[in-house]
XYZ file of C-alpha atoms in Angstrom:
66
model
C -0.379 15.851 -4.678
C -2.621 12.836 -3.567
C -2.702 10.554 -0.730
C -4.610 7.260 -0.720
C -5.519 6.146 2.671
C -5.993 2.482 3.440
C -3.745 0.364 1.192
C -4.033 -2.899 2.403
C -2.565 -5.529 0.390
C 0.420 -5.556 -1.763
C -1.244 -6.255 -4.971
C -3.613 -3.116 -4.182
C -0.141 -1.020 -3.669
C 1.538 -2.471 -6.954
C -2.095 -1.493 -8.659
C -1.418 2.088 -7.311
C 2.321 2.111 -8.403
C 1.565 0.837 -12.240
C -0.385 3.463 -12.714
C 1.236 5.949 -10.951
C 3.918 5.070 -13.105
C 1.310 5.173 -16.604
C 0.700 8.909 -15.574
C 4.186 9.024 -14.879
C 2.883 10.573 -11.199
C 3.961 9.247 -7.475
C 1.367 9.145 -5.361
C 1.744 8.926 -1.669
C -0.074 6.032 0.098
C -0.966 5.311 3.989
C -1.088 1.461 5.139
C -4.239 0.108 6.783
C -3.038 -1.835 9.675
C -5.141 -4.624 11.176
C -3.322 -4.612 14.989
C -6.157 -6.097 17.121
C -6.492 -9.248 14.519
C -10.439 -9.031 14.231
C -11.107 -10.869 11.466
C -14.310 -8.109 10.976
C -11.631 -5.634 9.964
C -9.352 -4.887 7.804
C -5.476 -4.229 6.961
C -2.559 -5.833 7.056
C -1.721 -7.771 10.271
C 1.693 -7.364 12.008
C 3.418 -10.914 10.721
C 2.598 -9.543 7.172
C 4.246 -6.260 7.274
C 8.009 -7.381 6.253
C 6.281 -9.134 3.501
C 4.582 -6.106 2.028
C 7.799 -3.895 2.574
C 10.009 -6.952 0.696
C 7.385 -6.246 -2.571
C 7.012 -3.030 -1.734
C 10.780 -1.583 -2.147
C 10.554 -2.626 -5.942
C 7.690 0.204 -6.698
C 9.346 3.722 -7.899
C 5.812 5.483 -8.150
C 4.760 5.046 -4.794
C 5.917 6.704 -1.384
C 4.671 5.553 1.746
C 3.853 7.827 4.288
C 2.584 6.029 6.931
């Protein structure tokens, strides 16, 4: 089993999930959340989060874990 840590963007999760889904695999993934809004890190800030879980519940190769 493998776990990516650090997803951070919806097209790097759909990247994941196509080929997850080439190797015909699911691979578990961990969000990178960007809380404090610094613009000198990264992650996904809070308004974005419903946006990646809208995209997100169309992948069948990926599970997120956190």
């Amino acid at each position: 089993m493998s776990l990516i840590h650090s997803v951070d963007s919806i097209k790097l999760a759909e990247e994941i999930n196509r080929q997850a889904k080439k190797n015909n695999t699911v691979t578990d993934i961990l969000l990178e959340l960007n809380i404090s809004g610094e613009e000198s890190k990264f992650g996904l800030s809070p308004d974005e989060i419903d946006g990646f879980m809208e995209g997100f519940s169309a992948f069948s190769n990926v599970n997120l874990k956190g």
